[in-house]
Every structure is written in C-alpha cells, then in structure tokens.
Amino acid sequence: MQDIAYDHLEKIRDLLLSKGHTPGSLRYHVATFGCQMNARDSEKLRGMLEYVGFSESPDEDCDIVIYNTCTVRENANQKVYGRLGELKGKKKKNPFMKVVICGCMMEEKAEEERIKSSYPFVDIVFGTMNLSEFPRLLLKNLTDKEKQYEVTEIDRKNDDLILSLCKEDPILPTKRKYPFKSGVNITYGCNNFCSYCIVPFVRGPERSRRKDDILDEIRTLSKDGVIEIMLLGQNVNSYRDPGRDDITFPRLLQMVEKIDGIERIRFMTSHPKDLSDELISVIKSSKKICRHIHLPLQSGSTKVLSQMNRHYTKESYLSLVDRIRNQIPDISLTTDIMVGFPGESEEDFLETCDVVERAGFDSAFTFLYSRRDGTPAAGRADQIDEETMHERFERLLSLIHEKSGEVSKRFLGQTYPVLVEEENTHDPSLMTGRLPQNAIVHFKGDASLIGRIIPVTITESRDFYFFGESASS
Ligand code: 5AD
Ligand code: SF4
C-alpha cells in the first residue's frame, strides 16, 4: 500500500509538471476540525501535497482545499457546511480548484449523501480508513476529471477487513506543524461504545499498531529533530501489540523511553477504566514521561456513568485520582465533562460538580451533550431541554474556573523545564511554551529559543495559562 501511494504521488508530480505547473506554483490549504488524530492525519495530507509540489496557503484562496472533518458533536458538522458554502464562489473564479472532504463526517452515510446532492462542486470525498488512497483518488480526478468517492464501510463483523486494517500501516510523507514535536498514532478506532458517542461508528474497530512500526516511526522522527512525542489513541491504555499480547501500553512507554533524542513523552487519551497501577508506576519512574494525564470524567454521577457505558463509578474515579496523586504528586490532571446527557437530574449534575470540587483538575473541556444519530443515547425519550443544559453548563464552567484558579497557584514561584513552541501571537516579544504538566506559559524571549527546553520560573497565573521568566531571556 505504501509503494502504491508513492507510485501515485510520483505520477501526480509528473502530470502537474507536464502541464507546466512548476513546483510550488500550485497551492493547498488543509483545514482540520476536531481532535489530535485528525491533526495528525492532516499532517499526512500536507506531506502528500508537498511531495507532489504544492505549497501551503494560509487560506482557501488556492488550488486545492481539504476539509478534514469531525462529527463528534453536531456543531462540528455545522462549521464544515458553513465554510463549504463559501468555496463555491471561489471555485468559479479558479476553475482548476479542487475541493476535497475527508474525515469522520464522511463516514456518516447521510452526510456523504448530503455532500453528493447539495454540494456538487466537491471533487473528492474519502473516509477515515482511506487516507492512504488519497493519492490514487487525486490522480484519477486529475486525469479523468470525474468526482471520486471512496468511503470504506465500517463493518465490525468483517474479520478480514479488520485484519487488513491492522496489517496495513503505510508510512506516508508528513509535514509537521512543529519541527520539534509530533503526534504518533498507536491505536486507531474505538471499541468502547460510550452510549453518547459516534466515534466507534466513524473511526471503526479499535486496532493497535505493531510496536516495531511505532518505535521505527519515533526513531525516524527523532533523527528528524523531534524531541517531544504524543502517543495518540482514543484509549491508549488498551494498547496491545497485535503480535505480542504482553506488550501493553506501559511496556510500550518503557520502550519509547529508551529512544535517544526523545526528551518528552506525552499520551492522549486515557480511559479511566483501563488506567492501571502499572502505568502509574511507569510514569512515576520515568524521566521522560510528562506529568500530565488527560482523564475524561464525562459525569460524576454513578447512575449516569453506568448509562453512558463508561465502566467506572464516581468513587472508583476519585480513588484512581487519589492513587495517581499519591504516586506522582506533581501530576496535572485534565478532563472532559459533558452536561445534559439524557435523564441527567439536578442531583446527577451536582455529583459532577462534587467531583470537580474534589479532583483538583488543572483544566477541563466542557461540552453540551449533542444527540448523535445511531448512538443508543440518541434514542432516549428523556432528552434534557436546552435551557437546563445551558444553565448547568454555565454553573460548571464557573466552578471549573474557580477550582483551577486555586490549584494553579501551586506553580507560582516554581521553575519548570519548558519546551518553547512559538512566538506569542499577540506580542512578538513574548515566547509561548509548555510545562511538562501541559499548561501554557508566556515569557520574554526571542525566536532562537523555539524548539528548545529551557527553565522558566512561573510568576503569574491566569485562566488556564501562566506568565513566567526565563534566565535565557
Ligand atoms: N456530545 C457531547 N460531547 C461528546 N463527546 C463525545 N461525544 C459527545 C456527544 N455526543 C465529548 C466527550 C469526549 C470528547 C472528545 O468529546 O467528552 O471525551
Ligand atoms: Fe467515544 Fe467513549 Fe471511544 Fe472516547 S472511549 S471515543 S468517548 S466511545
């Protein structure tokens, strides 16, 4: 599959050259909606387009626009349709222009049909399983001038499909957003079927990549200047090497730790039901694994958690938090919380607030429950009305602000190794970097520091970010 993808890319490059498009003259724009997995897929799309000679455009006034979509909540879909409408006019002005849509939204039959019927100017559509087929689809569109639709239907009963998905792991060219850090997929898909969530339907069955492929990729990244990696999966804790059942996530982390040049290891996301004591002790004894765990709570009510199919209770979540903090006192915990799950009562909501009071989260992503067709929760009659949902959301938000303001005080006056990521967008005399705990810090410095890990002393705490001072500035 890898050779075929490169074969097609080379054919595209030759074709464009033969039509007089010099390298860099054609421009692309990839817009990413959604999570870190999509961000990583977009780096591969960028890599493929640069490989054939396109150069990046900051906006959609260009020759090929790709929307890498998300569908986890309804508003993610709305954002895509909002921007898609504007492309029609741009395409009239630039007849060469190609419009491509891929990602999770395209795995929903209804959305694919909507694109086909209402947005006929879209040239190429492909699904989450078809990333490596993009070169073939683009080549065919360029030569035949016909629209290309390729969405592999996710069939969990088809063992051959699942097996081929596990085996197929082509290394595609990538263009990273940051030269010094990168995401690395370790699992794809999800088998958890939380009752509100569409991800298992659009990203398919969970499959782990072979450890050797993961380690090879990280070694290559390290040689290319990457010092921080983020291991990615919907539920990294259930990682198992497909050939070796004993290679679990903690074992994988220990192997990654040994790779020269990698200085920081992060991972995302951890399902609380699978976070083992072994993982806690591996983090504790590691010199490279960052002191940050993103541990989605979703709800603090044991009743709601059970209806969400989350496989933990309020008490077991809190006791996990205690175990983590006892072993790794400098850990930062962040979380995802949803309000308005069907049937959520005021008492249930107060249980969620109680966990926020007690867990000491550094920050939290908060979401209004969004009804996703095909999920078990969408069929429930006891949906929560908008007004109640919004009112709870606001209360939760102010509680999270208050609590995170309290816990972030522990950083003040402390010095941390900070990976300098970029110039501050508002004030170029400031640099922006990240603590091992994942929090963002702004401090005086210059662009020569970008990509380096330097000590920064935290001087001021704001909403979910900090100001600091560096001895190097
Ligand atoms: N409605 C609202 N939030 C959702 N999430 C997943 N599905 C839904 C939904 N239907 C949230 C969860 C998850 C995060 C990535 O998105 O909190 O952890
Ligand atoms: Fe969705 Fe649950 Fe899987 Fe996360 S673990 S992707 S919330 S089904």
Short mmCIF file of C-alpha atoms and ligand atoms in Angstrom, two decimals:
data_model
loop_
_atom_site.label_atom_id
_atom_site.label_comp_id
_atom_site.label_asym_id
_atom_site.label_seq_id
_atom_site.Cartn_x
_atom_site.Cartn_y
_atom_site.Cartn_z
CA MET A 1 0.00 0.00 0.00
CA GLN A 2 2.88 2.31 0.86
CA ASP A 3 4.59 1.73 -2.51
CA ILE A 4 1.31 2.21 -4.34
CA ALA A 5 0.70 5.53 -2.56
CA TYR A 6 4.17 6.79 -3.51
CA ASP A 7 3.72 5.50 -7.05
CA HIS A 8 0.56 7.56 -7.40
CA LEU A 9 2.20 10.61 -5.83
CA GLU A 10 5.03 10.45 -8.35
CA LYS A 11 2.55 10.17 -11.21
CA ILE A 12 0.73 13.28 -9.93
CA ARG A 13 4.01 15.17 -9.70
CA ASP A 14 4.91 14.23 -13.30
CA LEU A 15 1.43 15.12 -14.53
CA LEU A 16 1.50 18.56 -12.91
CA LEU A 17 4.98 19.25 -14.30
CA SER A 18 3.89 18.15 -17.78
CA LYS A 19 1.07 20.71 -17.60
CA GLY A 20 3.53 23.47 -16.82
CA HIS A 21 2.88 23.76 -13.06
CA THR A 22 6.32 24.40 -11.62
CA PRO A 23 6.97 23.10 -8.06
CA GLY A 24 5.40 25.45 -5.52
CA SER A 25 3.20 27.29 -8.02
CA LEU A 26 0.05 25.40 -7.06
CA ARG A 27 -1.14 25.96 -3.52
CA TYR A 28 -3.11 23.95 -0.96
CA HIS A 29 -5.00 24.60 2.24
CA VAL A 30 -5.87 21.86 4.75
CA ALA A 31 -8.40 22.83 7.44
CA THR A 32 -8.61 20.48 10.38
CA PHE A 33 -11.70 20.10 12.52
CA GLY A 34 -11.65 18.04 15.70
CA CYS A 35 -9.10 16.10 17.64
CA GLN A 36 -5.38 15.30 17.68
CA MET A 37 -5.96 12.25 15.45
CA ASN A 38 -7.35 14.48 12.74
CA ALA A 39 -4.47 16.92 13.26
CA ARG A 40 -2.03 14.06 12.67
CA ASP A 41 -3.95 12.87 9.57
CA SER A 42 -3.82 16.44 8.26
CA GLU A 43 -0.03 16.44 8.61
CA LYS A 44 -0.02 13.41 6.31
CA LEU A 45 -2.30 15.17 3.81
CA ARG A 46 0.01 18.18 3.84
CA GLY A 47 3.01 15.89 3.43
CA MET A 48 1.49 14.21 0.39
CA LEU A 49 0.60 17.52 -1.25
CA GLU A 50 4.07 18.97 -0.66
CA TYR A 51 5.57 15.77 -2.06
CA VAL A 52 3.82 16.37 -5.40
CA GLY A 53 4.89 20.03 -5.49
CA PHE A 54 2.06 22.04 -3.89
CA SER A 55 2.95 24.80 -1.42
CA GLU A 56 0.88 25.78 1.62
CA SER A 57 -1.62 28.64 1.54
CA PRO A 58 -2.84 30.28 4.75
CA ASP A 59 -6.41 30.46 3.41
CA GLU A 60 -8.84 28.93 0.97
CA ASP A 61 -7.84 31.18 -1.98
CA CYS A 62 -5.80 28.42 -3.53
CA ASP A 63 -5.86 25.39 -5.84
CA ILE A 64 -6.81 22.55 -3.54
CA VAL A 65 -8.77 22.86 -0.31
CA ILE A 66 -9.15 19.87 2.02
CA TYR A 67 -11.59 19.84 4.91
CA ASN A 68 -10.63 17.11 7.37
CA THR A 69 -13.89 16.85 9.27
CA CYS A 70 -15.08 15.92 12.75
CA THR A 71 -18.54 14.75 13.71
CA VAL A 72 -18.29 14.17 17.45
CA ARG A 73 -20.84 16.92 18.10
CA GLU A 74 -23.46 18.43 15.81
CA ASN A 75 -21.80 21.88 15.83
CA ALA A 76 -18.65 20.31 14.30
CA ASN A 77 -20.73 19.41 11.23
CA GLN A 78 -22.31 22.85 11.06
CA LYS A 79 -18.89 24.50 10.98
CA VAL A 80 -17.92 22.44 7.93
CA TYR A 81 -21.10 23.26 6.00
CA GLY A 82 -20.71 26.93 6.88
CA ARG A 83 -17.26 27.10 5.33
CA LEU A 84 -18.07 24.79 2.44
CA GLY A 85 -20.75 27.14 1.13
CA GLU A 86 -18.14 29.85 0.59
CA LEU A 87 -15.96 27.63 -1.57
CA LYS A 88 -18.48 27.50 -4.42
CA GLY A 89 -17.76 31.14 -5.38
CA LYS A 90 -14.01 30.64 -5.11
CA LYS A 91 -14.21 27.67 -7.41
CA LYS A 92 -15.99 29.73 -10.07
CA LYS A 93 -13.06 32.15 -10.06
CA ASN A 94 -10.44 29.37 -10.20
CA PRO A 95 -11.65 26.53 -12.44
CA PHE A 96 -8.59 24.37 -11.58
CA MET A 97 -9.54 24.44 -7.90
CA LYS A 98 -10.22 21.08 -6.23
CA VAL A 99 -12.39 20.68 -3.14
CA VAL A 100 -11.77 17.60 -1.00
CA ILE A 101 -13.66 16.44 2.09
CA CYS A 102 -12.48 13.64 4.33
CA GLY A 103 -12.53 12.55 7.95
CA CYS A 104 -15.17 11.39 10.41
CA MET A 105 -18.17 13.23 8.98
CA MET A 106 -17.81 11.37 5.70
CA GLU A 107 -18.29 8.05 7.49
CA GLU A 108 -21.91 9.02 8.10
CA LYS A 109 -24.00 7.92 5.14
CA ALA A 110 -26.41 10.85 5.48
CA GLU A 111 -23.60 13.41 5.38
CA GLU A 112 -21.94 11.75 2.40
CA GLU A 113 -25.30 11.85 0.58
CA ARG A 114 -25.80 15.50 1.53
CA ILE A 115 -22.42 16.39 0.04
CA LYS A 116 -23.25 14.47 -3.14
CA SER A 117 -26.65 16.08 -3.62
CA SER A 118 -26.24 19.62 -2.26
CA TYR A 119 -22.54 20.37 -2.85
CA PRO A 120 -21.86 19.07 -6.37
CA PHE A 121 -18.71 21.18 -6.63
CA VAL A 122 -16.92 18.84 -4.18
CA ASP A 123 -14.41 16.82 -6.22
CA ILE A 124 -13.14 14.14 -3.84
CA VAL A 125 -14.63 12.51 -0.75
CA PHE A 126 -12.94 9.81 1.30
CA GLY A 127 -13.36 8.22 4.73
CA THR A 128 -11.21 7.71 7.81
CA MET A 129 -9.98 4.34 6.52
CA ASN A 130 -8.94 5.74 3.13
CA LEU A 131 -6.21 8.27 3.90
CA SER A 132 -3.54 6.33 2.02
CA GLU A 133 -5.82 6.20 -1.01
CA PHE A 134 -5.89 9.97 -1.38
CA PRO A 135 -3.04 9.95 -3.97
CA ARG A 136 -4.96 7.45 -6.15
CA LEU A 137 -8.17 9.46 -5.90
CA LEU A 138 -6.45 12.74 -6.71
CA LEU A 139 -4.63 11.23 -9.69
CA LYS A 140 -7.86 9.78 -11.04
CA ASN A 141 -9.67 13.08 -10.62
CA LEU A 142 -6.87 14.96 -12.38
CA THR A 143 -6.77 12.54 -15.31
CA ASP A 144 -10.46 11.58 -15.71
CA LYS A 145 -11.96 14.86 -14.42
CA GLU A 146 -14.55 12.75 -12.59
CA LYS A 147 -15.63 13.06 -8.98
CA GLN A 148 -14.15 10.46 -6.65
CA TYR A 149 -15.94 8.98 -3.64
CA GLU A 150 -14.16 6.36 -1.54
CA VAL A 151 -15.59 5.60 1.87
CA THR A 152 -14.85 2.09 3.16
CA GLU A 153 -17.90 0.97 5.04
CA ILE A 154 -17.11 0.10 8.63
CA ASP A 155 -18.22 -3.48 9.13
CA ARG A 156 -17.25 -4.79 12.54
CA LYS A 157 -18.40 -8.30 11.63
CA ASN A 158 -15.98 -8.46 8.72
CA ASP A 159 -12.89 -10.02 10.32
CA ASP A 160 -10.91 -9.84 7.06
CA LEU A 161 -11.43 -6.10 6.86
CA ILE A 162 -10.32 -5.64 10.47
CA LEU A 163 -7.27 -7.85 9.89
CA SER A 164 -6.30 -5.94 6.77
CA LEU A 165 -6.72 -2.64 8.64
CA CYS A 166 -4.33 -3.90 11.34
CA LYS A 167 -1.74 -5.00 8.81
CA GLU A 168 -1.97 -2.01 6.57
CA ASP A 169 0.12 0.77 8.03
CA PRO A 170 1.72 2.70 5.22
CA ILE A 171 4.26 5.34 6.11
CA LEU A 172 3.04 8.42 4.28
CA PRO A 173 5.02 11.62 3.82
CA THR A 174 4.18 14.15 6.53
CA LYS A 175 4.57 17.86 7.03
CA ARG A 176 4.54 18.64 10.72
CA LYS A 177 3.17 21.80 12.21
CA TYR A 178 6.11 21.93 14.62
CA PRO A 179 9.53 20.56 13.60
CA PHE A 180 10.38 19.61 17.19
CA LYS A 181 7.24 17.73 18.26
CA SER A 182 4.93 15.21 16.71
CA GLY A 183 1.92 13.02 17.33
CA VAL A 184 2.35 9.28 16.75
CA ASN A 185 -0.69 7.03 16.37
CA ILE A 186 -0.53 3.90 18.49
CA THR A 187 -4.15 2.77 18.16
CA TYR A 188 -6.88 3.60 15.69
CA GLY A 189 -10.63 3.34 16.26
CA CYS A 190 -12.53 2.56 19.44
CA ASN A 191 -14.40 -0.43 20.89
CA ASN A 192 -15.85 1.25 23.94
CA PHE A 193 -19.22 2.36 22.61
CA CYS A 194 -19.94 5.00 25.20
CA SER A 195 -23.67 5.39 24.64
CA TYR A 196 -23.48 9.04 23.51
CA CYS A 197 -20.50 8.71 21.20
CA ILE A 198 -20.32 8.36 17.44
CA VAL A 199 -16.56 7.75 17.28
CA PRO A 200 -16.70 3.90 17.27
CA PHE A 201 -19.07 4.14 14.28
CA VAL A 202 -16.95 6.56 12.27
CA ARG A 203 -13.41 5.53 13.27
CA GLY A 204 -14.12 1.80 13.26
CA PRO A 205 -12.95 -1.02 15.47
CA GLU A 206 -10.01 -0.49 17.77
CA ARG A 207 -6.74 -1.74 16.35
CA SER A 208 -3.24 -1.29 17.73
CA ARG A 209 -0.24 -0.66 15.53
CA ARG A 210 2.70 -3.05 15.73
CA LYS A 211 5.18 -1.87 18.34
CA ASP A 212 8.05 -2.16 15.85
CA ASP A 213 6.27 0.18 13.43
CA ILE A 214 5.64 2.67 16.25
CA LEU A 215 9.23 2.55 17.51
CA ASP A 216 10.62 2.84 13.97
CA GLU A 217 8.47 5.89 13.34
CA ILE A 218 9.64 7.52 16.58
CA ARG A 219 13.30 6.79 15.78
CA THR A 220 12.85 8.39 12.36
CA LEU A 221 11.15 11.40 13.94
CA SER A 222 13.96 11.72 16.46
CA LYS A 223 16.55 11.74 13.65
CA ASP A 224 14.46 14.47 12.02
CA GLY A 225 14.74 16.73 15.08
CA VAL A 226 11.66 15.75 17.10
CA ILE A 227 12.24 15.88 20.86
CA GLU A 228 8.64 15.53 22.11
CA ILE A 229 6.15 12.94 21.00
CA MET A 230 2.49 12.49 21.83
CA LEU A 231 1.26 8.90 21.59
CA LEU A 232 -2.25 9.04 20.18
CA GLY A 233 -5.28 6.79 20.51
CA GLN A 234 -8.92 7.04 21.57
CA ASN A 235 -7.95 4.87 24.51
CA VAL A 236 -4.17 4.47 24.71
CA ASN A 237 -4.48 2.33 27.85
CA SER A 238 -5.91 -0.57 25.89
CA TYR A 239 -2.90 -0.72 23.54
CA ARG A 240 -1.68 -4.29 22.81
CA ASP A 241 0.90 -5.16 20.20
CA PRO A 242 -1.05 -7.26 17.65
CA GLY A 243 1.64 -9.96 17.66
CA ARG A 244 2.55 -9.88 21.36
CA ASP A 245 -0.18 -9.76 23.98
CA ASP A 246 2.35 -9.00 26.72
CA ILE A 247 3.35 -5.69 25.08
CA THR A 248 0.86 -3.41 26.79
CA PHE A 249 0.79 0.39 26.95
CA PRO A 250 3.11 0.64 29.98
CA ARG A 251 5.60 -1.71 28.26
CA LEU A 252 5.40 0.34 25.07
CA LEU A 253 6.13 3.51 27.05
CA GLN A 254 9.23 1.89 28.54
CA MET A 255 10.46 1.06 25.04
CA VAL A 256 9.80 4.58 23.78
CA GLU A 257 11.68 5.95 26.78
CA LYS A 258 14.86 4.24 25.54
CA ILE A 259 14.87 6.05 22.19
CA ASP A 260 17.75 8.53 22.02
CA GLY A 261 16.86 12.10 21.24
CA ILE A 262 13.28 11.89 22.54
CA GLU A 263 13.17 14.05 25.66
CA ARG A 264 9.47 14.23 26.39
CA ILE A 265 6.71 11.67 26.02
CA ARG A 266 3.01 12.51 26.21
CA PHE A 267 -0.09 10.45 25.53
CA MET A 268 -3.76 11.07 24.88
CA THR A 269 -6.43 9.86 25.72
CA SER A 270 -6.65 7.65 28.81
CA HIS A 271 -9.91 5.91 29.61
CA PRO A 272 -10.23 5.76 33.42
CA LYS A 273 -11.46 2.14 33.31
CA ASP A 274 -8.14 0.97 31.83
CA LEU A 275 -5.59 3.10 33.65
CA SER A 276 -3.55 0.53 35.56
CA ASP A 277 -1.34 0.82 38.64
CA GLU A 278 1.45 -0.47 36.41
CA LEU A 279 1.03 2.60 34.18
CA ILE A 280 1.14 4.89 37.22
CA SER A 281 4.41 3.33 38.37
CA VAL A 282 5.92 3.52 34.87
CA ILE A 283 5.11 7.24 34.73
CA LYS A 284 6.48 7.71 38.24
CA SER A 285 9.83 6.13 37.45
CA SER A 286 10.19 7.75 34.04
CA LYS A 287 12.48 10.68 33.31
CA LYS A 288 10.74 11.50 30.04
CA ILE A 289 7.01 10.94 30.50
CA CYS A 290 5.35 14.28 31.15
CA ARG A 291 3.46 14.81 34.38
CA HIS A 292 0.09 15.18 32.73
CA ILE A 293 -2.84 12.80 32.33
CA HIS A 294 -5.97 13.69 30.44
CA LEU A 295 -8.60 11.58 32.17
CA PRO A 296 -12.11 12.17 30.79
CA LEU A 297 -14.68 12.12 33.58
CA GLN A 298 -17.81 12.81 31.46
CA SER A 299 -20.07 12.74 34.52
CA GLY A 300 -19.68 12.47 38.28
CA SER A 301 -22.94 10.58 38.74
CA THR A 302 -22.54 6.82 39.02
CA LYS A 303 -26.04 6.39 37.60
CA VAL A 304 -25.25 8.50 34.54
CA LEU A 305 -21.84 6.87 34.11
CA SER A 306 -23.49 3.49 34.01
CA GLN A 307 -25.98 4.69 31.39
CA MET A 308 -23.08 6.16 29.45
CA ASN A 309 -21.46 2.69 29.46
CA ARG A 310 -18.27 4.09 30.99
CA HIS A 311 -17.47 1.13 33.30
CA TYR A 312 -16.44 3.16 36.35
CA THR A 313 -18.22 4.86 39.25
CA LYS A 314 -17.84 8.23 40.92
CA GLU A 315 -15.99 6.53 43.78
CA SER A 316 -13.67 4.47 41.59
CA TYR A 317 -12.80 7.58 39.54
CA LEU A 318 -11.96 9.56 42.67
CA SER A 319 -9.94 6.70 44.12
CA LEU A 320 -7.99 6.48 40.83
CA VAL A 321 -7.26 10.21 41.11
CA ASP A 322 -6.02 9.62 44.68
CA ARG A 323 -3.79 6.73 43.62
CA ILE A 324 -2.28 8.84 40.83
CA ARG A 325 -1.66 11.82 43.12
CA ASN A 326 -0.17 9.68 45.89
CA GLN A 327 2.35 8.19 43.49
CA ILE A 328 3.01 11.25 41.32
CA PRO A 329 2.42 14.37 43.44
CA ASP A 330 3.44 16.81 40.69
CA ILE A 331 0.92 15.38 38.20
CA SER A 332 -1.51 17.62 36.38
CA LEU A 333 -4.92 16.16 35.65
CA THR A 334 -7.22 17.50 32.96
CA THR A 335 -10.57 16.15 31.90
CA ASP A 336 -13.61 16.18 29.59
CA ILE A 337 -17.03 16.73 31.12
CA MET A 338 -20.40 16.63 29.43
CA VAL A 339 -23.60 18.16 30.71
CA GLY A 340 -27.13 17.31 29.68
CA PHE A 341 -26.82 13.60 29.00
CA PRO A 342 -30.39 12.22 28.66
CA GLY A 343 -32.02 11.75 32.04
CA GLU A 344 -29.38 13.80 33.91
CA SER A 345 -31.13 15.15 37.01
CA GLU A 346 -30.10 18.13 39.12
CA GLU A 347 -28.72 15.63 41.68
CA ASP A 348 -26.66 13.93 38.98
CA PHE A 349 -25.29 17.28 37.89
CA LEU A 350 -24.38 18.12 41.49
CA GLU A 351 -22.43 14.84 41.67
CA THR A 352 -20.40 16.07 38.70
CA CYS A 353 -19.76 19.37 40.50
CA ASP A 354 -18.71 17.39 43.57
CA VAL A 355 -16.05 15.52 41.60
CA VAL A 356 -14.80 18.84 40.19
CA GLU A 357 -14.56 20.14 43.77
CA ARG A 358 -12.57 17.13 44.89
CA ALA A 359 -10.42 16.02 41.94
CA GLY A 360 -8.32 19.19 41.57
CA PHE A 361 -8.35 19.34 37.77
CA ASP A 362 -5.94 21.83 36.23
CA SER A 363 -8.40 22.42 33.44
CA ALA A 364 -11.38 20.78 31.80
CA PHE A 365 -13.01 20.72 28.39
CA THR A 366 -16.73 21.07 28.89
CA PHE A 367 -19.35 20.02 26.38
CA LEU A 368 -23.08 20.26 25.97
CA TYR A 369 -24.44 16.80 25.22
CA SER A 370 -25.05 16.53 21.49
CA ARG A 371 -27.50 13.99 20.12
CA ARG A 372 -25.75 11.80 17.54
CA ASP A 373 -27.94 9.67 15.27
CA GLY A 374 -27.32 5.96 15.61
CA THR A 375 -25.98 6.10 19.16
CA PRO A 376 -28.04 4.45 21.95
CA ALA A 377 -28.45 7.72 23.91
CA ALA A 378 -29.96 9.50 20.89
CA GLY A 379 -32.98 7.19 21.03
CA ARG A 380 -33.87 8.05 24.62
CA ALA A 381 -37.09 9.89 25.30
CA ASP A 382 -35.71 11.82 28.30
CA GLN A 383 -33.51 14.32 26.44
CA ILE A 384 -32.66 17.39 28.53
CA ASP A 385 -34.06 20.72 27.38
CA GLU A 386 -31.67 23.34 26.01
CA GLU A 387 -32.29 25.85 28.78
CA THR A 388 -31.45 23.42 31.61
CA MET A 389 -28.42 22.21 29.71
CA HIS A 390 -27.05 25.74 29.18
CA GLU A 391 -27.75 26.76 32.74
CA ARG A 392 -25.83 23.73 34.10
CA PHE A 393 -23.06 24.35 31.62
CA GLU A 394 -22.53 27.91 32.90
CA ARG A 395 -22.52 26.75 36.52
CA LEU A 396 -20.00 24.03 35.74
CA LEU A 397 -17.78 26.44 33.84
CA SER A 398 -17.55 28.92 36.69
CA LEU A 399 -16.82 26.12 39.16
CA ILE A 400 -14.01 24.82 36.94
CA HIS A 401 -12.55 28.34 36.67
CA GLU A 402 -12.66 28.79 40.42
CA LYS A 403 -11.09 25.40 41.17
CA SER A 404 -8.41 25.59 38.52
CA GLY A 405 -7.53 29.09 39.76
CA GLU A 406 -6.91 27.52 43.19
CA VAL A 407 -4.86 24.54 42.03
CA SER A 408 -2.74 26.54 39.59
CA LYS A 409 -1.34 28.59 42.48
CA ARG A 410 0.98 25.66 43.26
CA PHE A 411 3.01 26.54 40.15
CA LEU A 412 3.80 30.10 41.29
CA GLY A 413 7.48 30.68 42.08
CA GLN A 414 8.45 27.22 40.78
CA THR A 415 10.84 26.67 37.89
CA TYR A 416 9.94 24.14 35.20
CA PRO A 417 11.58 22.85 32.02
CA VAL A 418 9.55 24.47 29.25
CA LEU A 419 9.52 23.44 25.60
CA VAL A 420 9.43 26.72 23.68
CA GLU A 421 6.89 26.32 20.87
CA GLU A 422 6.31 29.64 19.13
CA GLU A 423 6.18 33.40 19.24
CA ASN A 424 3.17 34.75 21.11
CA THR A 425 0.55 35.66 18.51
CA HIS A 426 -0.38 38.95 20.24
CA ASP A 427 3.02 40.12 21.46
CA PRO A 428 6.12 39.06 19.48
CA SER A 429 8.43 39.95 22.39
CA LEU A 430 6.89 37.02 24.26
CA MET A 431 7.53 33.35 23.59
CA THR A 432 4.98 30.64 24.29
CA GLY A 433 5.94 27.26 25.67
CA ARG A 434 4.58 24.29 27.57
CA LEU A 435 5.31 22.93 31.02
CA PRO A 436 5.63 19.14 31.41
CA GLN A 437 2.16 19.47 33.01
CA ASN A 438 0.93 20.71 29.62
CA ALA A 439 -0.02 24.19 30.81
CA ILE A 440 0.96 27.08 28.57
CA VAL A 441 3.38 29.78 29.72
CA HIS A 442 4.28 33.10 28.09
CA PHE A 443 7.62 34.72 28.87
CA LYS A 444 10.06 37.29 27.44
CA GLY A 445 12.38 35.75 24.92
CA ASP A 446 13.29 35.55 21.27
CA ALA A 447 12.64 33.17 18.41
CA SER A 448 16.06 31.50 18.75
CA LEU A 449 14.62 29.64 21.75
CA ILE A 450 11.92 27.89 19.70
CA GLY A 451 12.30 24.11 19.85
CA ARG A 452 14.49 24.16 22.96
CA ILE A 453 13.67 23.07 26.51
CA ILE A 454 14.65 25.84 28.93
CA PRO A 455 13.96 26.58 32.61
CA VAL A 456 11.13 29.07 33.17
CA THR A 457 10.02 30.40 36.55
CA ILE A 458 6.27 30.90 36.88
CA THR A 459 5.38 34.40 38.06
CA GLU A 460 1.68 34.86 37.37
CA SER A 461 -1.30 32.63 36.85
CA ARG A 462 -4.26 33.49 34.60
CA ASP A 463 -7.21 31.45 33.35
CA PHE A 464 -5.62 28.13 32.39
CA TYR A 465 -2.25 29.73 31.42
CA PHE A 466 0.74 31.40 33.03
CA PHE A 467 3.31 34.16 32.67
CA GLY A 468 6.92 33.41 33.57
CA GLU A 469 10.53 34.48 33.40
CA SER A 470 13.39 32.68 31.80
CA ALA A 471 17.06 33.10 32.69
CA SER A 472 17.83 32.81 28.95
CA SER A 473 15.89 35.93 28.03
N1 5AD B 1 -21.96 15.15 22.93
C1 5AD B 1 -21.13 15.96 23.62
N2 5AD B 1 -19.85 15.66 23.84
C2 5AD B 1 -19.37 14.50 23.34
N3 5AD B 1 -18.15 13.94 23.41
C3 5AD B 1 -18.19 12.77 22.75
N4 5AD B 1 -19.41 12.57 22.25
C4 5AD B 1 -20.17 13.62 22.61
C5 5AD B 1 -21.52 13.97 22.40
N5 5AD B 1 -22.37 13.20 21.74
C6 5AD B 1 -17.05 14.53 24.16
C7 5AD B 1 -16.57 13.60 25.28
C8 5AD B 1 -15.23 13.14 24.78
C9 5AD B 1 -14.78 14.32 23.96
C10 5AD B 1 -13.71 14.03 22.98
O1 5AD B 1 -15.95 14.73 23.29
O2 5AD B 1 -16.43 14.36 26.46
O3 5AD B 1 -14.35 12.84 25.83
FE1 SF4 B 2 -16.12 7.87 22.28
FE2 SF4 B 2 -16.02 6.52 24.58
FE3 SF4 B 2 -14.49 5.71 22.50
FE4 SF4 B 2 -13.92 8.00 23.79
S1 SF4 B 2 -13.86 5.92 24.67
S2 SF4 B 2 -14.00 7.68 21.55
S3 SF4 B 2 -15.94 8.79 24.34
S4 SF4 B 2 -16.74 5.71 22.60
#
